PDB file of C-alpha atoms in Angstrom:
ATOM      1  CA  MET A   1       3.273  -2.296  10.539  1.00 98.00           C
ATOM      2  CA  ASN A   2       0.843  -4.711  12.071  1.00 98.00           C
ATOM      3  CA  ASN A   3       0.259  -8.409  12.557  1.00 98.00           C
ATOM      4  CA  GLN A   4      -3.195  -9.901  12.986  1.00 97.00           C
ATOM      5  CA  TRP A   5      -3.885 -13.343  14.377  1.00 95.00           C
ATOM      6  CA  SER A   6      -6.769 -15.421  15.637  1.00 93.00           C
ATOM      7  CA  VAL A   7      -7.445 -15.514  19.354  1.00 90.00           C
ATOM      8  CA  GLY A   8     -10.420 -17.667  20.236  1.00 84.00           C
ATOM      9  CA  GLY A   9     -13.468 -17.080  18.054  1.00 80.00           C
ATOM     10  CA  ASN A  10     -15.430 -19.473  15.881  1.00 87.00           C
ATOM     11  CA  PRO A  11     -13.599 -22.836  15.605  1.00 88.00           C
ATOM     12  CA  LEU A  12     -15.271 -23.422  12.208  1.00 92.00           C
ATOM     13  CA  LEU A  13     -13.420 -20.466  10.663  1.00 91.00           C
ATOM     14  CA  PRO A  14      -9.778 -20.752   9.526  1.00 91.00           C
ATOM     15  CA  ASN A  15      -7.024 -19.348  11.755  1.00 93.00           C
ATOM     16  CA  VAL A  16      -5.395 -16.033  10.809  1.00 95.00           C
ATOM     17  CA  ASN A  17      -1.754 -14.961  11.241  1.00 97.00           C
ATOM     18  CA  GLU A  18      -0.927 -12.177   8.769  1.00 98.00           C
ATOM     19  CA  PHE A  19       1.668  -9.398   8.674  1.00 98.00           C
ATOM     20  CA  LEU A  20       1.442  -6.041   6.869  1.00 98.00           C
ATOM     21  CA  ALA A  21       3.964  -3.211   6.510  1.00 98.00           C
ATOM     22  CA  GLN A  22       3.629  -0.065   4.379  1.00 98.00           C
ATOM     23  CA  PRO A  23       6.780   2.059   4.359  1.00 98.00           C
ATOM     24  CA  PHE A  24       6.490   5.282   2.389  1.00 97.00           C
ATOM     25  CA  VAL A  25       8.651   7.993   0.891  1.00 98.00           C
ATOM     26  CA  ASN A  26       7.682  11.184  -0.954  1.00 96.00           C
ATOM     27  CA  TYR A  27       9.965  13.558  -2.820  1.00 98.00           C
ATOM     28  CA  ASN A  28       8.443  16.988  -3.463  1.00 97.00           C
ATOM     29  CA  MET A  29       9.236  18.838  -6.687  1.00 97.00           C
ATOM     30  CA  ALA A  30       8.136  22.212  -8.058  1.00 96.00           C
ATOM     31  CA  HIS A  31       5.081  20.851  -9.915  1.00 95.00           C
ATOM     32  CA  GLY A  32       4.300  17.578  -8.146  1.00 97.00           C
ATOM     33  CA  TYR A  33       5.891  14.768  -6.172  1.00 98.00           C
ATOM     34  CA  LEU A  34       7.366  11.304  -6.543  1.00 98.00           C
ATOM     35  CA  THR A  35       6.022   8.642  -4.208  1.00 98.00           C
ATOM     36  CA  SER A  36       6.510   5.035  -3.187  1.00 98.00           C
ATOM     37  CA  SER A  37       4.436   3.216  -0.568  1.00 97.00           C
ATOM     38  CA  PRO A  38       4.460  -0.534  -1.229  1.00 98.00           C
ATOM     39  CA  VAL A  39       2.152  -2.772   0.802  1.00 97.00           C
ATOM     40  CA  ILE A  40       4.314  -5.704   1.979  1.00 98.00           C
ATOM     41  CA  THR A  41       2.390  -8.694   3.336  1.00 98.00           C
ATOM     42  CA  ALA A  42       3.069 -12.143   4.763  1.00 98.00           C
ATOM     43  CA  ASN A  43       0.663 -14.963   5.553  1.00 98.00           C
ATOM     44  CA  TRP A  44       2.558 -16.930   8.197  1.00 97.00           C
ATOM     45  CA  LEU A  45       0.167 -19.896   7.873  1.00 96.00           C
ATOM     46  CA  ALA A  46       0.770 -20.367   4.127  1.00 97.00           C
ATOM     47  CA  ALA A  47       3.114 -23.023   2.753  1.00 97.00           C
ATOM     48  CA  PRO A  48       6.841 -22.176   2.635  1.00 96.00           C
ATOM     49  CA  GLY A  49       7.610 -20.099  -0.456  1.00 96.00           C
ATOM     50  CA  GLN A  50       3.984 -18.908  -0.590  1.00 98.00           C
ATOM     51  CA  GLN A  51       3.979 -16.532   2.387  1.00 98.00           C
ATOM     52  CA  TRP A  52       5.293 -13.188   1.124  1.00 98.00           C
ATOM     53  CA  THR A  53       4.138 -10.484  -1.283  1.00 98.00           C
ATOM     54  CA  VAL A  54       6.905  -7.885  -1.763  1.00 98.00           C
ATOM     55  CA  PRO A  55       6.206  -5.100  -4.296  1.00 98.00           C
ATOM     56  CA  VAL A  56       8.828  -2.656  -5.634  1.00 98.00           C
ATOM     57  CA  GLY A  57       7.942   0.504  -7.546  1.00 98.00           C
ATOM     58  CA  GLY A  58       6.454   3.939  -7.247  1.00 98.00           C
ATOM     59  CA  GLY A  59       4.706   6.743  -9.051  1.00 98.00           C
ATOM     60  CA  PHE A  60       4.002  10.435  -9.260  1.00 98.00           C
ATOM     61  CA  GLY A  61       1.367  12.828  -7.994  1.00 98.00           C
ATOM     62  CA  ARG A  62       0.271  16.405  -7.806  1.00 98.00           C
ATOM     63  CA  ILE A  63      -1.585  18.668  -5.386  1.00 96.00           C
ATOM     64  CA  PHE A  64      -4.180  20.962  -6.959  1.00 97.00           C
ATOM     65  CA  LYS A  65      -7.533  22.577  -6.212  1.00 96.00           C
ATOM     66  CA  MET A  66     -10.996  21.510  -7.305  1.00 96.00           C
ATOM     67  CA  GLY A  67     -12.860  24.743  -6.709  1.00 96.00           C
ATOM     68  CA  ASP A  68     -11.734  25.763  -3.212  1.00 94.00           C
ATOM     69  CA  GLN A  69     -10.928  22.178  -2.133  1.00 97.00           C
ATOM     70  CA  PRO A  70      -7.219  21.165  -2.121  1.00 97.00           C
ATOM     71  CA  VAL A  71      -6.749  17.653  -3.523  1.00 97.00           C
ATOM     72  CA  SER A  72      -3.799  15.282  -3.817  1.00 97.00           C
ATOM     73  CA  ALA A  73      -3.882  12.767  -6.678  1.00 98.00           C
ATOM     74  CA  ASN A  74      -1.287  10.149  -7.546  1.00 98.00           C
ATOM     75  CA  ILE A  75      -0.796   6.987  -9.551  1.00 98.00           C
ATOM     76  CA  ALA A  76       1.813   4.308  -8.865  1.00 98.00           C
ATOM     77  CA  ALA A  77       2.801   0.918 -10.291  1.00 98.00           C
ATOM     78  CA  TYR A  78       4.519  -1.893  -8.389  1.00 98.00           C
ATOM     79  CA  TYR A  79       6.121  -5.133  -9.529  1.00 98.00           C
ATOM     80  CA  ASN A  80       5.730  -7.998  -7.040  1.00 98.00           C
ATOM     81  CA  VAL A  81       9.290  -9.350  -6.852  1.00 98.00           C
ATOM     82  CA  VAL A  82       8.080 -12.058  -4.438  1.00 97.00           C
ATOM     83  CA  HIS A  83       4.517 -13.361  -4.465  1.00 98.00           C
ATOM     84  CA  PRO A  84       2.538 -16.567  -3.926  1.00 98.00           C
ATOM     85  CA  THR A  85       1.781 -18.782  -6.916  1.00 97.00           C
ATOM     86  CA  GLY A  86      -1.368 -17.736  -8.746  1.00 96.00           C
ATOM     87  CA  THR A  87      -1.305 -14.115  -7.590  1.00 96.00           C
ATOM     88  CA  PRO A  88      -0.629 -11.060  -9.813  1.00 96.00           C
ATOM     89  CA  ASN A  89       2.872  -9.968 -10.865  1.00 97.00           C
ATOM     90  CA  TRP A  90       1.902  -6.265 -10.896  1.00 97.00           C
ATOM     91  CA  GLN A  91      -0.153  -3.765  -8.915  1.00 97.00           C
ATOM     92  CA  LEU A  92      -1.520  -0.422 -10.100  1.00 98.00           C
ATOM     93  CA  ARG A  93      -2.727   2.015  -7.458  1.00 97.00           C
ATOM     94  CA  ALA A  94      -4.560   5.317  -8.033  1.00 98.00           C
ATOM     95  CA  GLU A  95      -5.332   7.616  -5.113  1.00 97.00           C
ATOM     96  CA  LEU A  96      -7.369  10.786  -4.672  1.00 98.00           C
ATOM     97  CA  SER A  97      -7.252  12.486  -1.252  1.00 97.00           C
ATOM     98  CA  LEU A  98      -9.163  15.532  -0.057  1.00 98.00           C
ATOM     99  CA  LEU A  99      -6.893  17.817   1.955  1.00 97.00           C
ATOM    100  CA  PHE A 100      -8.039  19.941   4.885  1.00 96.00           C
ATOM    101  CA  PRO A 101      -5.162  22.294   5.774  1.00 90.00           C
ATOM    102  CA  GLU A 102      -5.357  24.354   8.944  1.00 90.00           C
ATOM    103  CA  ARG A 103      -6.440  27.923   8.208  1.00 79.00           C
TER     104      ARG A 103
END
């Protein structure tokens, strides 16, 4: 979780006051894992009813090797149950992470 806001700075630029939280859960299975890590945001300076983006969803992934390099890959879809007008209803996230386990 974090919240960022303007403190001083250029008076010609708009003020900032934004919140972000990214809870996560993984469930490991024999040949992969289930995952959910929605990015929940709020713009406290937006008009009422236009502040929050709240996605719900998840996806699946797998850990495998590319040569000798362990890799984690996953894909997840999220429906934005709350979102400002004019923003997307859905999110699709694909992730590829290089893993460096201790040897």
